[in-house]
């Protein structure tokens, strides 16, 4: 049965997120989708707009086998192959489904390190800095299960969130972005959290459906060596197939000097991937109030209304603090009262308390919370 919500989502991706133009080459990369309907709509829509669509259709089960058996040579060659493909493109749309969200849980860490270093990073570096790109998840049974919802209810939620009024979101974000650009010291207080850092001089980026669907965050980066204190993240996070819970960090002069979680040994192995993995490359405030509860999916969880996330690893070039790493791991703390509350301060002014913005000019960001 034809679902008109697929048409609406395809148009949003092509026109709002990618602003696709005649003659552009667009790579549509799909992982573990239950059916090809969205990809077909994107191909047809891109062609109608005079662009040239190309498709790669990937299986996470096949990728697992590739990662587990790969050598450094084969990983490098795969990275070169996909980088060369990406260099031909002006636009990229990545649609990520998952038949099994834990598909990579038994890929040994050294193999994931090879993948991150030689395959993922060269391709992502080009895509992020040189193409018009957008990444989204796709509603699957496993995704609905992670959200503790029926598939039908989850699909309703998914399309409601993904096709939000991004123009209104942009307007509501502007005063927060202005405050962040003017700020130097940030202080965060919450259960098991007392953290301070500077964001002075780092660009601030409003996110309203251009790069991620769903969207709704305003991000920057901490000055690399400025973070001091401790933090506990109250949102579970799946990274490279492993679910981490109650992640706690202690920072000294920007570096994570102590880390523990339910998987402390794997956590520290991840943070030892390279020199930049124990420093942070992003700090962001989540403002999509339609997204309320974590669902073990970063693209949704990092946008949760009343949350923020802090990211060990690679900084984005558009909000750069100089940190370089082959990991980029968004870890989320929700500060609404039902998650323990918390405060964010800019230069001694209370900006958000228990997930709600306090200053008058930021009240638009509280709508629906």
Coordinates of N, CA and C in Angstrom, one line a residue, residues 39-229:
X39 N 13.8 4.7 -1.1 CA 14.9 4.9 -2.0 C 14.3 5.1 -3.4
X40 N 13.3 4.3 -3.8 CA 12.7 4.5 -5.1 C 12.1 5.9 -5.3
X41 N 11.5 6.5 -4.2 CA 11.0 7.8 -4.3 C 12.1 8.9 -4.4
X42 N 13.2 8.6 -3.8 CA 14.3 9.5 -3.9 C 15.0 9.5 -5.3
X43 N 15.1 8.3 -5.8 CA 15.6 8.2 -7.2 C 14.7 8.9 -8.2
X44 N 13.4 8.6 -8.1 CA 12.5 9.3 -9.0 C 12.5 10.8 -8.8
X45 N 12.5 11.2 -7.6 CA 12.4 12.6 -7.3 C 13.7 13.4 -7.7
X46 N 14.8 12.7 -7.5 CA 16.1 13.4 -7.9 C 16.1 13.5 -9.5
X47 N 15.7 12.4 -10.2 CA 15.7 12.5 -11.6 C 14.7 13.5 -12.1
X48 N 13.5 13.6 -11.5 CA 12.6 14.7 -11.9 C 13.1 16.1 -11.7
X49 N 14.0 16.3 -10.8 CA 14.6 17.6 -10.5 C 15.9 17.8 -11.4
X50 N 16.2 16.8 -12.3 CA 17.3 17.0 -13.2 C 18.6 16.6 -12.6
X51 N 18.6 15.9 -11.4 CA 19.9 15.4 -10.9 C 20.1 13.9 -11.3
X52 N 21.3 13.4 -11.0 CA 21.7 12.0 -11.4 C 21.8 11.2 -10.1
X53 N 20.8 10.3 -9.9 CA 20.9 9.5 -8.6 C 21.7 8.2 -8.8
X54 N 22.4 7.9 -7.8 CA 23.2 6.6 -7.7 C 22.8 6.0 -6.4
X55 N 22.8 4.6 -6.4 CA 22.4 3.9 -5.2 C 23.4 2.8 -4.8
X56 N 23.7 2.8 -3.5 CA 24.3 1.6 -2.9 C 23.4 1.0 -1.8
X57 N 23.2 -0.3 -1.9 CA 22.2 -1.0 -1.0 C 23.0 -2.0 -0.2
X58 N 23.1 -1.7 1.1 CA 24.0 -2.5 2.0 C 23.3 -3.3 3.1
X59 N 23.9 -4.4 3.4 CA 23.4 -5.3 4.5 C 24.4 -5.3 5.6
X60 N 23.9 -5.0 6.8 CA 24.8 -5.0 8.0 C 25.3 -6.4 8.3
X61 N 24.5 -7.5 8.0 CA 25.1 -8.8 8.2 C 26.3 -9.1 7.3
X62 N 26.2 -8.6 6.0 CA 27.4 -8.7 5.1 C 28.5 -7.8 5.6
X63 N 28.2 -6.6 6.0 CA 29.3 -5.8 6.6 C 30.0 -6.4 7.8
X64 N 29.2 -7.0 8.6 CA 29.8 -7.7 9.8 C 30.8 -8.7 9.3
X65 N 30.5 -9.5 8.3 CA 31.4 -10.5 7.8 C 32.7 -9.8 7.2
X66 N 32.5 -8.8 6.5 CA 33.6 -8.0 6.0 C 34.5 -7.5 7.1
X67 N 33.9 -6.9 8.1 CA 34.7 -6.3 9.2 C 35.5 -7.4 9.9
X68 N 34.8 -8.5 10.2 CA 35.4 -9.6 11.0 C 36.6 -10.2 10.2
X69 N 36.5 -10.3 8.9 CA 37.6 -11.0 8.2 C 38.6 -10.1 7.5
X70 N 38.4 -8.8 7.6 CA 39.2 -7.9 6.9 C 40.7 -7.8 7.4
X71 N 41.6 -7.5 6.5 CA 43.0 -7.2 6.8 C 43.1 -5.7 6.7
X72 N 44.2 -5.2 7.2 CA 44.5 -3.7 7.0 C 44.5 -3.3 5.5
X73 N 45.0 -4.2 4.7 CA 45.1 -3.9 3.3 C 43.7 -3.8 2.7
X74 N 42.8 -4.8 3.0 CA 41.5 -4.8 2.4 C 40.6 -3.6 3.0
X75 N 40.8 -3.2 4.2 CA 40.1 -2.1 4.8 C 40.6 -0.8 4.0
X76 N 41.8 -0.7 3.8 CA 42.4 0.5 3.1 C 41.8 0.6 1.7
X77 N 41.7 -0.6 1.0 CA 41.2 -0.6 -0.3 C 39.8 -0.3 -0.4
X78 N 39.0 -0.8 0.6 CA 37.5 -0.5 0.7 C 37.4 1.0 0.9
X79 N 38.2 1.6 1.8 CA 38.1 3.0 2.0 C 38.4 3.9 0.8
X80 N 39.5 3.4 0.1 CA 39.8 4.1 -1.2 C 38.7 4.0 -2.2
X81 N 38.1 2.9 -2.3 CA 37.0 2.6 -3.3 C 35.9 3.5 -3.0
X82 N 35.4 3.6 -1.7 CA 34.3 4.4 -1.4 C 34.6 5.9 -1.4
X83 N 35.8 6.2 -1.0 CA 36.2 7.6 -1.1 C 36.2 8.1 -2.5
X84 N 36.7 7.3 -3.4 CA 36.7 7.7 -4.9 C 35.2 7.9 -5.3
X85 N 34.3 7.0 -4.9 CA 32.9 7.1 -5.3 C 32.4 8.4 -4.7
X86 N 32.7 8.7 -3.4 CA 32.1 9.9 -2.8 C 32.7 11.2 -3.5
X87 N 33.9 11.1 -3.9 CA 34.5 12.3 -4.6 C 33.8 12.7 -5.9
X88 N 33.0 11.8 -6.4 CA 32.3 12.0 -7.7 C 30.9 12.7 -7.4
X89 N 30.5 12.8 -6.1 CA 29.2 13.2 -5.7 C 29.2 14.6 -5.2
X90 N 28.0 15.3 -5.4 CA 27.8 16.6 -4.8 C 26.8 16.5 -3.6
X91 N 26.0 15.4 -3.6 CA 25.0 15.2 -2.6 C 25.0 13.8 -2.1
X92 N 24.7 13.6 -0.8 CA 24.7 12.3 -0.2 C 23.5 12.2 0.8
X93 N 22.7 11.1 0.6 CA 21.6 10.8 1.5 C 21.9 9.4 2.1
X94 N 22.1 9.3 3.4 CA 22.3 8.0 4.0 C 21.1 7.6 4.8
X95 N 20.5 6.4 4.5 CA 19.3 6.0 5.2 C 19.7 4.7 5.9
X96 N 19.6 4.7 7.2 CA 20.1 3.6 8.0 C 19.0 2.9 8.7
X97 N 18.7 1.7 8.3 CA 17.8 0.8 9.0 C 18.7 -0.2 9.8
X98 N 18.0 -1.1 10.4 CA 18.8 -2.2 11.1 C 17.8 -3.4 11.4
X99 N 18.1 -4.5 10.8 CA 17.3 -5.7 11.1 C 17.7 -6.2 12.5
X100 N 19.0 -6.0 12.9 CA 19.5 -6.3 14.2 C 20.4 -5.2 14.7
X101 N 20.0 -4.4 15.7 CA 20.8 -3.2 16.1 C 22.1 -3.6 16.7
X102 N 22.3 -4.9 17.1 CA 23.5 -5.3 17.8 C 24.4 -6.1 16.8
X103 N 24.2 -5.9 15.5 CA 24.8 -6.8 14.5 C 26.4 -6.7 14.6
X104 N 26.9 -5.6 15.1 CA 28.4 -5.5 15.1 C 29.0 -5.8 16.5
X105 N 28.1 -6.3 17.4 CA 28.5 -6.4 18.8 C 29.7 -7.4 19.0
X106 N 29.8 -8.4 18.1 CA 30.9 -9.4 18.2 C 32.0 -9.2 17.2
X107 N 32.1 -8.0 16.6 CA 33.3 -7.7 15.8 C 34.4 -7.2 16.8
X108 N 35.5 -7.9 16.7 CA 36.6 -7.5 17.7 C 37.0 -6.0 17.6
X109 N 37.3 -5.4 18.7 CA 37.6 -4.0 18.7 C 38.8 -3.6 17.7
X110 N 39.8 -4.5 17.6 CA 40.9 -4.1 16.7 C 40.4 -4.0 15.2
X111 N 39.4 -4.9 14.9 CA 38.8 -4.9 13.6 C 38.0 -3.6 13.4
X112 N 37.2 -3.2 14.4 CA 36.4 -1.9 14.3 C 37.4 -0.7 14.2
X113 N 38.5 -0.8 14.9 CA 39.5 0.3 14.8 C 40.0 0.4 13.3
X114 N 40.3 -0.8 12.7 CA 40.7 -0.7 11.3 C 39.7 -0.1 10.4
X115 N 38.4 -0.5 10.7 CA 37.3 0.1 9.9 C 37.2 1.6 10.1
X116 N 37.2 2.0 11.3 CA 37.1 3.4 11.6 C 38.2 4.2 11.0
X117 N 39.4 3.7 11.0 CA 40.6 4.4 10.6 C 40.7 4.5 9.1
X118 N 40.5 3.3 8.4 CA 40.9 3.2 7.0 C 39.7 3.2 6.1
X119 N 38.5 3.0 6.6 CA 37.3 2.9 5.7 C 36.4 4.1 6.0
X120 N 35.9 4.1 7.3 CA 34.9 5.1 7.6 C 35.4 6.5 7.6
X121 N 36.6 6.8 8.2 CA 37.1 8.2 8.4 C 37.4 8.9 7.0
X122 N 38.2 8.2 6.1 CA 38.5 8.9 4.9 C 37.2 9.3 4.1
X123 N 36.2 8.4 4.1 CA 35.0 8.7 3.4 C 34.1 9.8 4.1
X124 N 34.0 9.6 5.4 CA 33.2 10.6 6.2 C 33.9 12.0 6.1
X125 N 35.2 12.1 6.2 CA 35.9 13.4 6.1 C 35.5 14.1 4.8
X126 N 35.5 13.4 3.7 CA 35.1 14.1 2.5 C 33.6 14.4 2.4
X127 N 32.8 13.4 2.8 CA 31.4 13.7 2.8 C 30.9 14.9 3.6
X128 N 31.4 14.9 4.8 CA 31.0 16.0 5.8 C 31.4 17.4 5.3
X129 N 32.6 17.5 4.7 CA 33.2 18.8 4.4 C 33.0 19.2 3.0
X130 N 32.6 18.2 2.1 CA 32.6 18.6 0.6 C 31.3 18.3 -0.1
X131 N 30.3 17.7 0.6 CA 29.1 17.4 -0.1 C 27.9 18.1 0.7
X132 N 26.8 18.2 0.1 CA 25.5 18.5 0.8 C 25.0 17.1 1.2
X133 N 24.9 16.9 2.5 CA 24.5 15.6 3.0 C 23.5 15.6 4.1
X134 N 22.8 14.5 4.2 CA 21.8 14.3 5.3 C 21.8 12.8 5.6
X135 N 21.6 12.5 6.9 CA 21.6 11.1 7.4 C 20.3 11.0 8.2
X136 N 19.7 9.8 8.0 CA 18.5 9.5 8.8 C 18.4 8.1 9.1
X137 N 17.6 7.7 10.1 CA 17.3 6.3 10.4 C 16.0 6.0 9.7
X138 N 15.7 4.7 9.6 CA 14.4 4.3 9.0 C 13.7 3.4 10.0
X139 N 12.3 3.6 10.0 CA 11.6 2.8 11.0 C 11.6 1.3 10.7
X140 N 12.2 0.5 11.6 CA 12.2 -0.9 11.4 C 11.6 -1.6 12.7
X141 N 11.3 -2.9 12.6 CA 10.8 -3.5 13.8 C 11.8 -3.4 15.0
X142 N 13.1 -3.6 14.7 CA 14.1 -3.5 15.8 C 14.2 -2.1 16.4
X143 N 14.0 -1.1 15.6 CA 14.0 0.3 16.0 C 12.8 0.5 16.9
X144 N 11.6 0.1 16.5 CA 10.4 0.2 17.3 C 10.6 -0.5 18.7
X145 N 11.2 -1.7 18.6 CA 11.4 -2.5 19.8 C 12.4 -1.7 20.8
X146 N 13.4 -1.1 20.3 CA 14.3 -0.3 21.1 C 13.6 0.8 21.8
X147 N 12.6 1.4 21.1 CA 11.8 2.5 21.7 C 10.6 2.0 22.5
X148 N 10.5 0.7 22.7 CA 9.4 0.1 23.5 C 8.0 0.5 22.9
X149 N 7.9 0.4 21.6 CA 6.7 0.8 20.9 C 6.3 -0.3 19.9
X150 N 5.0 -0.4 19.6 CA 4.6 -1.2 18.5 C 5.2 -0.6 17.2
X151 N 5.3 -1.5 16.2 CA 5.8 -0.9 14.9 C 4.9 0.1 14.3
X152 N 3.6 -0.1 14.4 CA 2.6 0.9 13.8 C 2.7 2.3 14.6
X153 N 2.7 2.2 15.9 CA 2.8 3.4 16.7 C 4.2 4.1 16.5
X154 N 5.2 3.3 16.4 CA 6.5 3.9 16.2 C 6.6 4.6 14.8
X155 N 6.0 4.0 13.8 CA 6.0 4.7 12.5 C 5.2 6.0 12.5
X156 N 4.1 6.1 13.3 CA 3.4 7.3 13.4 C 4.3 8.4 14.1
X157 N 5.0 8.0 15.2 CA 5.9 8.8 15.9 C 7.0 9.3 15.0
X158 N 7.6 8.4 14.2 CA 8.7 8.6 13.4 C 8.4 9.7 12.3
X159 N 7.3 9.5 11.6 CA 7.0 10.5 10.6 C 6.6 11.8 11.1
X160 N 6.0 11.8 12.3 CA 5.6 13.1 13.0 C 6.9 13.9 13.3
X161 N 7.9 13.2 13.9 CA 9.1 13.8 14.3 C 9.9 14.3 13.1
X162 N 10.0 13.4 12.1 CA 10.9 13.6 11.0 C 10.4 14.7 10.0
X163 N 9.1 14.9 10.0 CA 8.6 16.0 9.1 C 8.1 17.2 9.9
X164 N 8.8 17.5 10.9 CA 8.5 18.7 11.8 C 8.6 20.0 11.0
X165 N 8.1 21.0 11.6 CA 8.2 22.4 10.9 C 9.6 22.9 11.2
X166 N 10.5 22.6 10.3 CA 11.9 23.0 10.5 C 12.2 24.5 10.3
X167 N 11.4 25.2 9.6 CA 11.5 26.6 9.5 C 11.2 27.3 10.8
X168 N 10.2 26.8 11.5 CA 9.8 27.4 12.8 C 10.9 27.0 13.8
X169 N 11.5 25.8 13.7 CA 12.6 25.4 14.6 C 13.8 26.3 14.4
X170 N 14.1 26.7 13.2 CA 15.2 27.6 12.9 C 15.1 28.9 13.7
X171 N 13.9 29.5 13.6 CA 13.6 30.8 14.2 C 13.8 30.7 15.7
X172 N 13.2 29.6 16.3 CA 13.3 29.4 17.8 C 14.7 29.2 18.3
X173 N 15.6 28.7 17.4 CA 17.0 28.4 17.8 C 17.9 29.6 17.8
X174 N 17.5 30.6 17.0 CA 18.4 31.7 16.8 C 18.9 32.5 18.1
X175 N 17.9 32.7 19.1 CA 18.4 33.4 20.3 C 19.3 32.6 21.1
X176 N 19.2 31.2 21.1 CA 20.1 30.4 21.9 C 21.4 30.4 21.2
X177 N 21.5 30.3 19.9 CA 22.8 30.4 19.2 C 23.5 31.7 19.5
X178 N 22.7 32.8 19.5 CA 23.4 34.1 19.8 C 24.0 34.1 21.2
X179 N 23.2 33.5 22.2 CA 23.8 33.5 23.5 C 25.0 32.6 23.6
X180 N 25.0 31.5 22.9 CA 26.2 30.6 22.9 C 27.4 31.3 22.2
X181 N 27.2 32.1 21.2 CA 28.3 32.8 20.5 C 28.9 33.8 21.4
X182 N 28.1 34.4 22.3 CA 28.6 35.4 23.2 C 29.2 34.8 24.5
X183 N 29.0 33.6 24.8 CA 29.4 33.0 26.0 C 30.9 32.6 26.0
X184 N 31.4 32.6 27.2 CA 32.8 32.0 27.5 C 32.6 30.7 28.3
X185 N 32.3 30.9 29.6 CA 32.3 29.8 30.5 C 30.9 29.1 30.6
X186 N 30.9 27.8 30.4 CA 29.7 27.0 30.6 C 29.9 26.1 31.9
X187 N 28.8 26.1 32.7 CA 28.8 25.3 33.9 C 27.6 24.4 33.8
X188 N 27.8 23.1 34.1 CA 26.7 22.1 34.1 C 26.7 21.4 35.4
X189 N 25.5 21.4 36.0 CA 25.3 20.7 37.3 C 24.1 19.7 37.2
X190 N 24.3 18.5 37.6 CA 23.2 17.5 37.6 C 23.7 16.4 38.6
X191 N 22.9 15.4 38.8 CA 23.3 14.2 39.6 C 24.6 13.6 39.1
X192 N 25.6 13.5 40.0 CA 27.0 13.0 39.7 C 27.7 13.8 38.6
X193 N 27.2 15.1 38.4 CA 27.8 15.9 37.4 C 28.1 17.3 37.9
X194 N 29.3 17.7 37.7 CA 29.8 19.1 38.1 C 30.9 19.4 37.1
X195 N 30.5 20.1 36.0 CA 31.4 20.3 34.8 C 31.5 21.7 34.4
X196 N 32.7 22.1 34.1 CA 33.0 23.5 33.6 C 33.9 23.4 32.4
X197 N 33.6 24.3 31.4 CA 34.5 24.4 30.2 C 34.2 25.8 29.5
X198 N 35.0 26.1 28.6 CA 34.9 27.3 27.8 C 34.4 26.9 26.3
X199 N 33.5 27.8 25.8 CA 33.2 27.7 24.3 C 33.6 28.9 23.6
X200 N 34.4 29.7 24.2 CA 34.7 31.1 23.6 C 35.5 30.9 22.3
X201 N 34.9 31.6 21.3 CA 35.6 31.7 20.0 C 35.3 30.5 19.1
X202 N 34.5 29.5 19.5 CA 34.2 28.4 18.7 C 32.9 28.6 18.0
X203 N 32.8 28.4 16.7 CA 31.5 28.6 16.0 C 30.4 27.8 16.6
X204 N 29.2 28.4 16.4 CA 27.9 27.8 16.9 C 27.0 27.5 15.7
X205 N 26.5 26.3 15.6 CA 25.7 25.8 14.5 C 24.3 25.4 14.9
X206 N 23.3 26.1 14.3 CA 21.9 25.7 14.5 C 21.6 24.6 13.5
X207 N 20.9 23.6 14.0 CA 20.5 22.4 13.2 C 19.0 22.3 13.1
X208 N 18.5 22.4 11.9 CA 17.1 22.4 11.7 C 16.7 21.7 10.4
X209 N 17.3 20.4 10.3 CA 16.8 19.6 9.2 C 17.7 19.6 8.0
X210 N 18.9 20.2 8.1 CA 19.8 20.2 6.9 C 20.7 19.0 6.8
X211 N 21.1 18.5 8.0 CA 22.1 17.4 8.0 C 21.6 16.1 8.6
X212 N 20.7 16.3 9.6 CA 20.1 15.1 10.2 C 18.6 15.2 10.1
X213 N 17.9 14.1 9.9 CA 16.5 14.0 10.1 C 16.2 12.8 11.1
X214 N 15.6 13.0 12.2 CA 15.0 14.3 12.7 C 16.1 15.2 13.1
X215 N 15.8 16.5 13.4 CA 16.8 17.4 13.8 C 16.3 18.2 15.0
X216 N 17.1 19.1 15.5 CA 16.7 19.9 16.6 C 17.8 20.0 17.7
X217 N 19.0 20.6 17.4 CA 20.0 20.9 18.3 C 20.8 22.1 17.9
X218 N 21.5 22.7 18.9 CA 22.4 23.8 18.6 C 23.8 23.4 19.2
X219 N 24.8 23.3 18.3 CA 26.1 22.7 18.8 C 27.2 23.6 18.6
X220 N 28.3 23.4 19.4 CA 29.5 24.1 19.3 C 30.6 23.0 19.7
X221 N 31.7 23.5 20.2 CA 32.7 22.5 20.8 C 33.3 23.2 22.0
X222 N 33.7 22.4 23.0 CA 34.5 23.0 24.1 C 35.9 23.4 23.6
X223 N 36.4 24.5 24.1 CA 37.9 24.7 23.9 C 38.6 23.5 24.4
X224 N 39.5 22.9 23.6 CA 39.9 21.5 23.8 C 40.4 21.2 25.2
X225 N 41.2 22.0 25.8 CA 41.8 21.7 27.1 C 41.1 22.3 28.2
X226 N 39.9 22.8 28.0 CA 39.2 23.6 29.0 C 38.3 22.8 30.0
X227 N 38.0 21.6 29.6 CA 37.0 20.9 30.4 C 37.6 20.3 31.7
X228 N 36.9 20.6 32.8 CA 37.3 20.1 34.1 C 36.1 19.7 34.9
X229 N 36.2 18.6 35.7 CA 35.1 18.2 36.5 C 34.7 16.7 36.2

